[in-house]
Amino acid sequence: ENTNILAAIMAKQYGVKTTIARVTNLGNLIPENRDRYEKLGVDVLISPQQLAAEEVRLLVKRAYFTDSFDFERGKISIVGMALDSRSPIIGQTIGEVTERSTEFKFRIIALLRGEHTIIPSDDLTLQRGDHLYLSTQQSNLDLARQFVGKGLNPVKKIMIVGSGSLAFVTAKYLEEDYEVTMIVADEERGKEIVQGVSKTLVIHADPSDIEALKEENLAGMDAFIALTPNAETNIITSLTAQQAGVYKTIALVEDSNYIHISQNIGIDTLINMKLLAANNIFRFVRKGKVKAIAGLHGVDAEIIEFEIAKSNRLLKYPIKDLHLPKTSIIAGIVRGETSLVPEPETYIEFGDKIIVLALPDAIRKVEEIFR
């Protein structure tokens, strides 16, 4: 951390335009400390632990979704849902599903089928096991849940396994709103955590010991969050929690080789701190005025939010005539205090924030269009 900060300060002195430093001490993210580092030459401080803990908190709040991203403070939300046998839209085409929706506007922007990412067309038929991603206004998320056939199970009791900084920060984030039990392998580390939390119950036990988890009322939990450094432990314990009837499971999986495997065997939601940090950094190196970038676990695509900061040819034509690559799609538009899910005839206006999902082969062309 100190090396990162010092290197950023030195880089600024040598004339680098934007400096970014990764930090682990969350005290550095307090506004007054941020201001101090900015004056020294560190433009942006990034904490992967904080980013991951914030994502976990949002995913627990919206437990019926496997992925959840808000743009422009929730004016447009992108969520993911796995289609199971209870979903009423299985066997229908994207076009039929879109026509059925009369209560709210949404757009299906991507489909993960096995390991393949698909930008959907109207004639694509939905299948059991598909992972569906759609964009809509935040106020419509409950309608989206009902439309896809997901039940609503409020989360009250949460078990977290792990003792690292991510597990600690996550417990701190959740303990004010939920009944949190934390399983810690190291007794001394457990004593440290007890001093830093206010309501979390900290238990000394082996997180990989399934019987120990069951003894600590695993079956009585509404959510299970596995945040140990070991991906195998996180995957196995999450599957065990699902089999025990836990409604929501979240597993930290840093090894990209495990991501598709985890999804295919039924892990509900994955967290990857490297991906979260990288997406936070990418927005500074992408072309165009980029406001935010997000990535969907297992989906070979980026979600990029561009701001239309100057008048150009984009304002002259409807979306259908912008010649966007076929492997990209506009998920939503934020216009001032309002937002909309675009139609082919929609025009872009100066000042709009455009949220685009693009596969790797389309990113360069999309950047050029919105540059």
mmCIF file of C-alpha atoms in Angstrom:
data_model
loop_
_atom_site.group_PDB
_atom_site.id
_atom_site.type_symbol
_atom_site.label_atom_id
_atom_site.label_comp_id
_atom_site.label_asym_id
_atom_site.label_seq_id
_atom_site.Cartn_x
_atom_site.Cartn_y
_atom_site.Cartn_z
ATOM 1 C CA GLU A 1 0.000 0.000 0.000
ATOM 2 C CA ASN A 2 2.714 2.495 0.932
ATOM 3 C CA THR A 3 4.655 1.566 -2.214
ATOM 4 C CA ASN A 4 1.559 2.156 -4.341
ATOM 5 C CA ILE A 5 0.915 5.574 -2.810
ATOM 6 C CA LEU A 6 4.553 6.646 -3.098
ATOM 7 C CA ALA A 7 4.780 5.468 -6.707
ATOM 8 C CA ALA A 8 1.624 7.423 -7.595
ATOM 9 C CA ILE A 9 3.001 10.588 -5.961
ATOM 10 C CA MET A 10 6.294 10.244 -7.871
ATOM 11 C CA ALA A 11 4.435 9.595 -11.131
ATOM 12 C CA LYS A 12 2.416 12.779 -10.694
ATOM 13 C CA GLN A 13 5.645 14.737 -10.140
ATOM 14 C CA TYR A 14 6.905 13.386 -13.457
ATOM 15 C CA GLY A 15 3.796 14.712 -15.218
ATOM 16 C CA VAL A 16 1.507 11.689 -15.383
ATOM 17 C CA LYS A 17 -2.057 12.913 -16.013
ATOM 18 C CA THR A 18 -3.972 10.416 -13.819
ATOM 19 C CA THR A 19 -2.563 8.388 -10.926
ATOM 20 C CA ILE A 20 -4.354 5.474 -9.244
ATOM 21 C CA ALA A 21 -3.223 3.601 -6.141
ATOM 22 C CA ARG A 22 -4.635 0.408 -4.651
ATOM 23 C CA VAL A 23 -4.973 0.517 -0.867
ATOM 24 C CA THR A 24 -6.068 -1.940 1.822
ATOM 25 C CA ASN A 25 -6.424 0.400 4.813
ATOM 26 C CA LEU A 26 -9.994 1.675 4.564
ATOM 27 C CA GLY A 27 -9.056 4.632 6.733
ATOM 28 C CA ASN A 28 -7.354 6.066 3.660
ATOM 29 C CA LEU A 29 -10.760 6.300 1.962
ATOM 30 C CA ILE A 30 -12.201 8.720 4.512
ATOM 31 C CA PRO A 31 -12.943 11.987 2.635
ATOM 32 C CA GLU A 32 -10.353 14.079 4.496
ATOM 33 C CA ASN A 33 -7.656 11.468 3.833
ATOM 34 C CA ARG A 34 -8.639 11.234 0.196
ATOM 35 C CA ASP A 35 -8.301 15.021 -0.071
ATOM 36 C CA ARG A 36 -4.858 14.884 1.497
ATOM 37 C CA TYR A 37 -3.618 12.222 -0.913
ATOM 38 C CA GLU A 38 -5.104 14.089 -3.866
ATOM 39 C CA LYS A 39 -3.095 17.174 -2.917
ATOM 40 C CA LEU A 40 0.020 14.997 -2.800
ATOM 41 C CA GLY A 41 -0.674 13.690 -6.313
ATOM 42 C CA VAL A 42 -2.791 10.546 -5.910
ATOM 43 C CA ASP A 43 -5.914 11.168 -8.005
ATOM 44 C CA VAL A 44 -7.778 7.934 -7.228
ATOM 45 C CA LEU A 45 -7.606 5.464 -4.340
ATOM 46 C CA ILE A 46 -9.084 2.004 -4.960
ATOM 47 C CA SER A 47 -9.806 -0.641 -2.328
ATOM 48 C CA PRO A 48 -10.770 -4.024 -3.840
ATOM 49 C CA GLN A 49 -12.064 -5.081 -0.419
ATOM 50 C CA GLN A 50 -14.410 -2.110 -0.202
ATOM 51 C CA LEU A 51 -15.650 -2.605 -3.773
ATOM 52 C CA ALA A 52 -16.340 -6.292 -3.090
ATOM 53 C CA ALA A 53 -18.023 -5.631 0.272
ATOM 54 C CA GLU A 54 -20.296 -3.030 -1.325
ATOM 55 C CA GLU A 55 -21.240 -5.503 -4.068
ATOM 56 C CA VAL A 56 -22.000 -8.192 -1.480
ATOM 57 C CA ARG A 57 -24.233 -5.774 0.433
ATOM 58 C CA LEU A 58 -26.192 -4.962 -2.739
ATOM 59 C CA LEU A 59 -26.493 -8.646 -3.684
ATOM 60 C CA VAL A 60 -27.810 -9.545 -0.230
ATOM 61 C CA LYS A 61 -30.367 -6.752 -0.475
ATOM 62 C CA ARG A 62 -31.455 -8.080 -3.891
ATOM 63 C CA ALA A 63 -30.996 -11.737 -3.053
ATOM 64 C CA TYR A 64 -33.172 -12.994 -5.914
ATOM 65 C CA PHE A 65 -30.603 -11.697 -8.477
ATOM 66 C CA THR A 66 -27.249 -13.343 -9.199
ATOM 67 C CA ASP A 67 -25.713 -10.053 -10.393
ATOM 68 C CA SER A 68 -26.758 -6.473 -9.778
ATOM 69 C CA PHE A 69 -25.249 -3.197 -11.009
ATOM 70 C CA ASP A 70 -26.602 0.314 -10.633
ATOM 71 C CA PHE A 71 -25.664 3.174 -12.941
ATOM 72 C CA GLU A 72 -26.126 6.855 -12.095
ATOM 73 C CA ARG A 73 -27.315 6.043 -8.560
ATOM 74 C CA GLY A 74 -29.835 3.458 -9.714
ATOM 75 C CA LYS A 75 -31.476 5.318 -12.587
ATOM 76 C CA ILE A 76 -30.632 2.261 -14.701
ATOM 77 C CA SER A 77 -30.029 -1.177 -13.156
ATOM 78 C CA ILE A 78 -28.606 -4.266 -14.844
ATOM 79 C CA VAL A 79 -29.397 -7.566 -13.130
ATOM 80 C CA GLY A 80 -28.755 -11.235 -13.784
ATOM 81 C CA MET A 81 -31.069 -14.193 -13.157
ATOM 82 C CA ALA A 82 -30.725 -17.916 -13.780
ATOM 83 C CA LEU A 83 -33.761 -19.480 -15.452
ATOM 84 C CA ASP A 84 -34.920 -22.578 -13.580
ATOM 85 C CA SER A 85 -37.813 -24.960 -14.214
ATOM 86 C CA ARG A 86 -40.271 -22.579 -12.494
ATOM 87 C CA SER A 87 -39.626 -19.707 -14.883
ATOM 88 C CA PRO A 88 -42.704 -18.957 -17.037
ATOM 89 C CA ILE A 89 -40.611 -17.563 -19.905
ATOM 90 C CA ILE A 90 -38.732 -20.797 -20.725
ATOM 91 C CA GLY A 91 -39.543 -21.941 -24.269
ATOM 92 C CA GLN A 92 -40.432 -18.441 -25.440
ATOM 93 C CA THR A 93 -38.392 -16.300 -27.802
ATOM 94 C CA ILE A 94 -36.869 -12.978 -26.767
ATOM 95 C CA GLY A 95 -39.371 -11.235 -29.045
ATOM 96 C CA GLU A 96 -42.335 -13.011 -27.407
ATOM 97 C CA VAL A 97 -41.032 -12.226 -23.913
ATOM 98 C CA THR A 98 -40.596 -8.553 -24.774
ATOM 99 C CA GLU A 99 -44.120 -8.322 -26.217
ATOM 100 C CA ARG A 100 -45.559 -9.953 -23.081
ATOM 101 C CA SER A 101 -44.219 -7.215 -20.842
ATOM 102 C CA THR A 102 -46.817 -4.462 -20.616
ATOM 103 C CA GLU A 103 -46.301 -3.390 -16.985
ATOM 104 C CA PHE A 104 -42.723 -2.144 -17.303
ATOM 105 C CA LYS A 105 -39.957 -1.472 -19.811
ATOM 106 C CA PHE A 106 -36.873 -3.665 -19.879
ATOM 107 C CA ARG A 107 -34.275 -4.910 -22.324
ATOM 108 C CA ILE A 108 -32.618 -8.324 -22.368
ATOM 109 C CA ILE A 109 -29.011 -7.409 -23.111
ATOM 110 C CA ALA A 110 -27.089 -10.691 -22.795
ATOM 111 C CA LEU A 111 -27.498 -14.409 -22.308
ATOM 112 C CA LEU A 112 -24.944 -16.806 -20.849
ATOM 113 C CA ARG A 113 -25.540 -20.342 -22.103
ATOM 114 C CA GLY A 114 -22.907 -22.725 -20.775
ATOM 115 C CA GLU A 115 -19.679 -20.838 -21.441
ATOM 116 C CA HIS A 116 -21.022 -18.883 -24.403
ATOM 117 C CA THR A 117 -22.054 -15.236 -24.204
ATOM 118 C CA ILE A 118 -24.866 -14.310 -26.608
ATOM 119 C CA ILE A 119 -26.178 -10.886 -27.571
ATOM 120 C CA PRO A 120 -29.829 -11.943 -27.947
ATOM 121 C CA SER A 121 -31.951 -11.571 -31.065
ATOM 122 C CA ASP A 122 -35.754 -11.605 -31.146
ATOM 123 C CA ASP A 123 -35.873 -15.190 -32.485
ATOM 124 C CA LEU A 124 -33.638 -16.676 -29.764
ATOM 125 C CA THR A 125 -35.549 -19.202 -27.615
ATOM 126 C CA LEU A 126 -34.919 -19.192 -23.865
ATOM 127 C CA GLN A 127 -33.871 -22.478 -22.247
ATOM 128 C CA ARG A 128 -33.716 -23.845 -18.735
ATOM 129 C CA GLY A 129 -30.304 -23.065 -17.228
ATOM 130 C CA ASP A 130 -29.808 -19.906 -19.257
ATOM 131 C CA HIS A 131 -28.364 -16.975 -17.352
ATOM 132 C CA LEU A 132 -30.343 -13.901 -18.359
ATOM 133 C CA TYR A 133 -29.186 -10.288 -18.005
ATOM 134 C CA LEU A 134 -31.617 -7.422 -18.408
ATOM 135 C CA SER A 135 -31.635 -3.663 -17.932
ATOM 136 C CA THR A 136 -34.495 -1.648 -16.488
ATOM 137 C CA GLN A 137 -35.209 1.216 -14.130
ATOM 138 C CA GLN A 138 -34.488 0.484 -10.475
ATOM 139 C CA SER A 139 -38.134 1.051 -9.566
ATOM 140 C CA ASN A 140 -39.044 -1.911 -11.806
ATOM 141 C CA LEU A 141 -36.722 -4.500 -10.277
ATOM 142 C CA ASP A 142 -39.455 -6.237 -8.299
ATOM 143 C CA LEU A 143 -41.594 -6.474 -11.444
ATOM 144 C CA ALA A 144 -38.592 -7.953 -13.270
ATOM 145 C CA ARG A 145 -38.210 -10.555 -10.524
ATOM 146 C CA GLN A 146 -41.852 -11.569 -10.783
ATOM 147 C CA PHE A 147 -41.764 -11.575 -14.577
ATOM 148 C CA VAL A 148 -38.890 -14.094 -14.671
ATOM 149 C CA GLY A 149 -40.508 -16.180 -11.922
ATOM 150 C CA LYS A 150 -38.156 -15.603 -8.999
ATOM 151 C CA GLY A 151 -39.554 -15.917 -5.475
ATOM 152 C CA LEU A 152 -39.040 -13.285 -2.795
ATOM 153 C CA ASN A 153 -37.323 -14.567 0.358
ATOM 154 C CA PRO A 154 -36.257 -11.767 2.732
ATOM 155 C CA VAL A 155 -32.774 -12.229 4.159
ATOM 156 C CA LYS A 156 -32.440 -11.889 7.938
ATOM 157 C CA LYS A 157 -29.732 -14.334 9.075
ATOM 158 C CA ILE A 158 -26.321 -14.463 7.362
ATOM 159 C CA MET A 159 -23.300 -16.724 7.860
ATOM 160 C CA ILE A 160 -19.884 -15.489 6.657
ATOM 161 C CA VAL A 161 -16.871 -17.823 6.498
ATOM 162 C CA GLY A 162 -13.419 -16.244 6.314
ATOM 163 C CA SER A 163 -11.227 -14.025 8.431
ATOM 164 C CA GLY A 164 -9.471 -11.733 5.961
ATOM 165 C CA SER A 165 -10.031 -8.026 5.504
ATOM 166 C CA LEU A 166 -12.835 -8.643 2.982
ATOM 167 C CA ALA A 167 -14.765 -10.867 5.415
ATOM 168 C CA PHE A 168 -14.265 -8.315 8.201
ATOM 169 C CA VAL A 169 -15.383 -5.326 6.099
ATOM 170 C CA THR A 170 -18.376 -7.285 4.783
ATOM 171 C CA ALA A 171 -19.480 -8.162 8.326
ATOM 172 C CA LYS A 172 -19.182 -4.497 9.305
ATOM 173 C CA TYR A 173 -21.318 -3.493 6.324
ATOM 174 C CA LEU A 174 -24.032 -6.065 7.046
ATOM 175 C CA GLU A 175 -24.305 -6.247 10.831
ATOM 176 C CA GLU A 176 -26.492 -3.156 11.221
ATOM 177 C CA ASP A 177 -29.261 -4.621 9.047
ATOM 178 C CA TYR A 178 -28.849 -8.385 9.456
ATOM 179 C CA GLU A 179 -28.078 -11.013 12.091
ATOM 180 C CA VAL A 180 -24.510 -11.969 11.129
ATOM 181 C CA THR A 181 -22.532 -15.032 12.245
ATOM 182 C CA MET A 182 -18.852 -15.136 11.252
ATOM 183 C CA ILE A 183 -16.810 -18.369 11.189
ATOM 184 C CA VAL A 184 -13.096 -17.720 11.773
ATOM 185 C CA ALA A 185 -10.369 -20.382 11.666
ATOM 186 C CA ASP A 186 -7.695 -18.558 13.662
ATOM 187 C CA GLU A 187 -8.571 -17.892 17.294
ATOM 188 C CA GLU A 188 -6.288 -14.860 17.638
ATOM 189 C CA ARG A 189 -7.662 -13.324 14.465
ATOM 190 C CA GLY A 190 -11.139 -13.959 15.833
ATOM 191 C CA LYS A 191 -10.321 -11.929 18.934
ATOM 192 C CA GLU A 192 -9.151 -9.047 16.718
ATOM 193 C CA ILE A 193 -12.380 -9.172 14.722
ATOM 194 C CA VAL A 194 -14.498 -9.163 17.883
ATOM 195 C CA GLN A 195 -12.863 -5.860 18.832
ATOM 196 C CA GLY A 196 -13.773 -4.322 15.476
ATOM 197 C CA VAL A 197 -17.417 -5.414 15.089
ATOM 198 C CA SER A 198 -20.388 -4.391 17.192
ATOM 199 C CA LYS A 199 -23.151 -6.956 16.593
ATOM 200 C CA THR A 200 -21.552 -9.825 14.643
ATOM 201 C CA LEU A 201 -21.289 -13.187 16.419
ATOM 202 C CA VAL A 202 -17.728 -14.476 15.861
ATOM 203 C CA ILE A 203 -17.182 -18.245 16.194
ATOM 204 C CA HIS A 204 -13.830 -20.049 16.179
ATOM 205 C CA ALA A 205 -14.178 -23.044 13.826
ATOM 206 C CA ASP A 206 -12.719 -24.461 10.618
ATOM 207 C CA PRO A 207 -14.672 -22.927 7.673
ATOM 208 C CA SER A 208 -13.977 -26.044 5.584
ATOM 209 C CA ASP A 209 -15.465 -28.347 8.245
ATOM 210 C CA ILE A 210 -18.971 -28.968 6.945
ATOM 211 C CA GLU A 211 -20.109 -30.609 10.177
ATOM 212 C CA ALA A 212 -18.952 -27.580 12.172
ATOM 213 C CA LEU A 213 -20.971 -25.293 9.906
ATOM 214 C CA LYS A 214 -24.042 -27.457 10.369
ATOM 215 C CA GLU A 215 -23.587 -27.337 14.145
ATOM 216 C CA GLU A 216 -23.596 -23.530 13.938
ATOM 217 C CA ASN A 217 -27.072 -23.592 12.345
ATOM 218 C CA LEU A 218 -26.144 -23.465 8.661
ATOM 219 C CA ALA A 219 -29.623 -24.723 7.725
ATOM 220 C CA GLY A 220 -31.203 -21.822 9.625
ATOM 221 C CA MET A 221 -29.430 -19.159 7.567
ATOM 222 C CA ASP A 222 -31.003 -17.108 4.785
ATOM 223 C CA ALA A 223 -27.673 -16.236 3.168
ATOM 224 C CA PHE A 224 -24.224 -17.837 3.145
ATOM 225 C CA ILE A 225 -21.145 -15.830 2.103
ATOM 226 C CA ALA A 226 -17.849 -17.697 1.585
ATOM 227 C CA LEU A 227 -14.878 -15.303 1.602
ATOM 228 C CA THR A 228 -11.885 -17.475 2.484
ATOM 229 C CA PRO A 229 -8.730 -17.207 0.306
ATOM 230 C CA ASN A 230 -9.355 -20.760 -0.925
ATOM 231 C CA ALA A 231 -11.685 -20.957 -3.942
ATOM 232 C CA GLU A 232 -12.317 -24.687 -3.477
ATOM 233 C CA THR A 233 -13.435 -24.143 0.121
ATOM 234 C CA ASN A 234 -15.726 -21.311 -0.948
ATOM 235 C CA ILE A 235 -17.295 -23.370 -3.741
ATOM 236 C CA ILE A 236 -17.797 -26.542 -1.681
ATOM 237 C CA THR A 237 -19.214 -24.762 1.365
ATOM 238 C CA SER A 238 -21.561 -22.701 -0.827
ATOM 239 C CA LEU A 239 -22.887 -25.851 -2.507
ATOM 240 C CA THR A 240 -23.338 -27.412 0.928
ATOM 241 C CA ALA A 241 -25.281 -24.347 2.054
ATOM 242 C CA GLN A 242 -27.545 -24.614 -0.993
ATOM 243 C CA GLN A 243 -28.203 -28.271 -0.274
ATOM 244 C CA ALA A 244 -29.058 -27.299 3.319
ATOM 245 C CA GLY A 245 -31.753 -24.970 1.997
ATOM 246 C CA VAL A 246 -29.973 -21.605 2.281
ATOM 247 C CA TYR A 247 -31.716 -19.179 -0.083
ATOM 248 C CA LYS A 248 -28.743 -17.018 -1.152
ATOM 249 C CA THR A 249 -25.102 -18.092 -1.552
ATOM 250 C CA ILE A 250 -22.169 -15.865 -2.508
ATOM 251 C CA ALA A 251 -18.654 -17.211 -3.078
ATOM 252 C CA LEU A 252 -15.345 -15.396 -3.543
ATOM 253 C CA VAL A 253 -13.674 -16.968 -6.585
ATOM 254 C CA GLU A 254 -10.478 -15.176 -7.624
ATOM 255 C CA ASP A 255 -9.246 -17.898 -10.017
ATOM 256 C CA SER A 256 -10.921 -17.256 -13.384
ATOM 257 C CA ASN A 257 -10.578 -20.964 -14.242
ATOM 258 C CA TYR A 258 -13.219 -21.747 -11.610
ATOM 259 C CA ILE A 259 -15.804 -19.162 -12.676
ATOM 260 C CA HIS A 260 -17.610 -21.134 -15.387
ATOM 261 C CA ILE A 261 -17.300 -24.353 -13.383
ATOM 262 C CA SER A 262 -18.875 -22.646 -10.361
ATOM 263 C CA GLN A 263 -21.787 -21.295 -12.389
ATOM 264 C CA ASN A 264 -22.425 -24.572 -14.189
ATOM 265 C CA ILE A 265 -22.616 -26.591 -10.963
ATOM 266 C CA GLY A 266 -25.077 -24.183 -9.400
ATOM 267 C CA ILE A 267 -23.212 -21.556 -7.357
ATOM 268 C CA ASP A 268 -25.665 -18.671 -7.065
ATOM 269 C CA THR A 269 -23.401 -15.607 -7.106
ATOM 270 C CA LEU A 270 -19.657 -15.098 -7.524
ATOM 271 C CA ILE A 271 -17.403 -12.280 -6.320
ATOM 272 C CA ASN A 272 -14.027 -11.549 -7.925
ATOM 273 C CA MET A 273 -12.038 -8.703 -6.354
ATOM 274 C CA LYS A 274 -9.528 -8.579 -9.216
ATOM 275 C CA LEU A 275 -12.323 -8.046 -11.736
ATOM 276 C CA LEU A 276 -13.961 -5.357 -9.598
ATOM 277 C CA ALA A 277 -10.687 -3.452 -9.215
ATOM 278 C CA ALA A 278 -9.803 -3.822 -12.891
ATOM 279 C CA ASN A 279 -13.199 -2.511 -14.015
ATOM 280 C CA ASN A 280 -12.782 0.453 -11.696
ATOM 281 C CA ILE A 281 -9.445 1.231 -13.345
ATOM 282 C CA PHE A 282 -10.478 0.535 -16.966
ATOM 283 C CA ARG A 283 -12.725 3.585 -17.056
ATOM 284 C CA PHE A 284 -9.596 5.785 -16.978
ATOM 285 C CA VAL A 285 -7.979 4.115 -19.987
ATOM 286 C CA ARG A 286 -10.949 3.539 -22.290
ATOM 287 C CA LYS A 287 -11.497 6.037 -25.096
ATOM 288 C CA GLY A 288 -14.351 8.512 -24.822
ATOM 289 C CA LYS A 289 -15.689 10.088 -21.649
ATOM 290 C CA VAL A 290 -16.264 6.917 -19.623
ATOM 291 C CA LYS A 291 -18.183 7.257 -16.358
ATOM 292 C CA ALA A 292 -18.158 3.622 -15.213
ATOM 293 C CA ILE A 293 -17.343 0.062 -16.278
ATOM 294 C CA ALA A 294 -18.775 -3.194 -14.957
ATOM 295 C CA GLY A 295 -18.174 -6.842 -15.734
ATOM 296 C CA LEU A 296 -20.526 -9.800 -15.410
ATOM 297 C CA HIS A 297 -18.973 -12.956 -13.942
ATOM 298 C CA GLY A 298 -18.448 -15.543 -16.640
ATOM 299 C CA VAL A 299 -19.748 -13.198 -19.352
ATOM 300 C CA ASP A 300 -17.162 -12.289 -21.954
ATOM 301 C CA ALA A 301 -18.266 -8.654 -22.220
ATOM 302 C CA GLU A 302 -17.926 -5.222 -20.649
ATOM 303 C CA ILE A 303 -20.656 -2.800 -19.632
ATOM 304 C CA ILE A 304 -19.416 0.734 -20.315
ATOM 305 C CA GLU A 305 -21.140 3.999 -19.412
ATOM 306 C CA PHE A 306 -20.256 6.804 -21.842
ATOM 307 C CA GLU A 307 -21.167 10.450 -21.372
ATOM 308 C CA ILE A 308 -22.059 12.468 -24.471
ATOM 309 C CA ALA A 309 -19.952 15.527 -23.630
ATOM 310 C CA LYS A 310 -19.951 17.228 -27.034
ATOM 311 C CA SER A 311 -22.176 17.559 -30.075
ATOM 312 C CA ASN A 312 -21.346 15.078 -32.812
ATOM 313 C CA ARG A 313 -22.946 12.837 -35.426
ATOM 314 C CA LEU A 314 -24.404 10.584 -32.706
ATOM 315 C CA LEU A 315 -27.096 13.202 -32.143
ATOM 316 C CA LYS A 316 -28.250 13.211 -35.766
ATOM 317 C CA TYR A 317 -29.494 9.647 -36.119
ATOM 318 C CA PRO A 318 -31.740 7.208 -34.206
ATOM 319 C CA ILE A 319 -30.045 4.300 -32.437
ATOM 320 C CA LYS A 320 -30.907 1.875 -35.237
ATOM 321 C CA ASP A 321 -28.781 3.948 -37.658
ATOM 322 C CA LEU A 322 -25.661 4.322 -35.478
ATOM 323 C CA HIS A 323 -24.064 1.192 -36.997
ATOM 324 C CA LEU A 324 -23.237 -0.349 -33.640
ATOM 325 C CA PRO A 325 -21.481 -3.733 -33.926
ATOM 326 C CA LYS A 326 -23.819 -6.731 -33.762
ATOM 327 C CA THR A 327 -21.986 -7.931 -30.673
ATOM 328 C CA SER A 328 -22.932 -4.817 -28.704
ATOM 329 C CA ILE A 329 -26.200 -3.403 -27.386
ATOM 330 C CA ILE A 330 -27.347 -0.194 -25.703
ATOM 331 C CA ALA A 331 -28.742 -1.207 -22.321
ATOM 332 C CA GLY A 332 -30.057 2.149 -21.159
ATOM 333 C CA ILE A 333 -29.878 5.929 -21.350
ATOM 334 C CA VAL A 334 -29.760 8.307 -18.390
ATOM 335 C CA ARG A 335 -31.022 11.771 -19.306
ATOM 336 C CA GLY A 336 -30.753 14.266 -16.478
ATOM 337 C CA GLU A 337 -32.882 12.970 -13.609
ATOM 338 C CA THR A 338 -34.765 10.490 -15.800
ATOM 339 C CA SER A 339 -33.796 7.279 -17.549
ATOM 340 C CA LEU A 340 -35.125 5.174 -20.386
ATOM 341 C CA VAL A 341 -34.744 1.757 -21.931
ATOM 342 C CA PRO A 342 -34.134 2.720 -25.573
ATOM 343 C CA GLU A 343 -36.118 1.757 -28.647
ATOM 344 C CA PRO A 344 -34.614 1.512 -32.160
ATOM 345 C CA GLU A 345 -36.117 4.936 -32.989
ATOM 346 C CA THR A 346 -34.697 6.642 -29.870
ATOM 347 C CA TYR A 347 -32.371 9.614 -30.461
ATOM 348 C CA ILE A 348 -29.382 10.357 -28.252
ATOM 349 C CA GLU A 349 -29.138 13.881 -26.803
ATOM 350 C CA PHE A 350 -26.259 16.045 -25.611
ATOM 351 C CA GLY A 351 -25.430 15.267 -21.971
ATOM 352 C CA ASP A 352 -26.897 11.745 -22.069
ATOM 353 C CA LYS A 353 -25.153 8.879 -20.277
ATOM 354 C CA ILE A 354 -25.240 5.831 -22.545
ATOM 355 C CA ILE A 355 -24.811 2.355 -21.020
ATOM 356 C CA VAL A 356 -23.474 -0.154 -23.561
ATOM 357 C CA LEU A 357 -22.732 -3.862 -23.266
ATOM 358 C CA ALA A 358 -20.049 -4.977 -25.719
ATOM 359 C CA LEU A 359 -18.235 -8.220 -26.418
ATOM 360 C CA PRO A 360 -14.427 -7.968 -26.817
ATOM 361 C CA ASP A 361 -14.519 -7.820 -30.618
ATOM 362 C CA ALA A 362 -16.874 -4.826 -30.479
ATOM 363 C CA ILE A 363 -15.217 -2.696 -27.803
ATOM 364 C CA ARG A 364 -12.821 -0.810 -30.089
ATOM 365 C CA LYS A 365 -15.594 0.094 -32.546
ATOM 366 C CA VAL A 366 -17.918 1.133 -29.693
ATOM 367 C CA GLU A 367 -15.159 3.327 -28.264
ATOM 368 C CA GLU A 368 -14.693 5.033 -31.609
ATOM 369 C CA ILE A 369 -18.437 5.661 -31.982
ATOM 370 C CA PHE A 370 -18.772 7.248 -28.533
ATOM 371 C CA ARG A 371 -15.379 8.975 -28.506
#
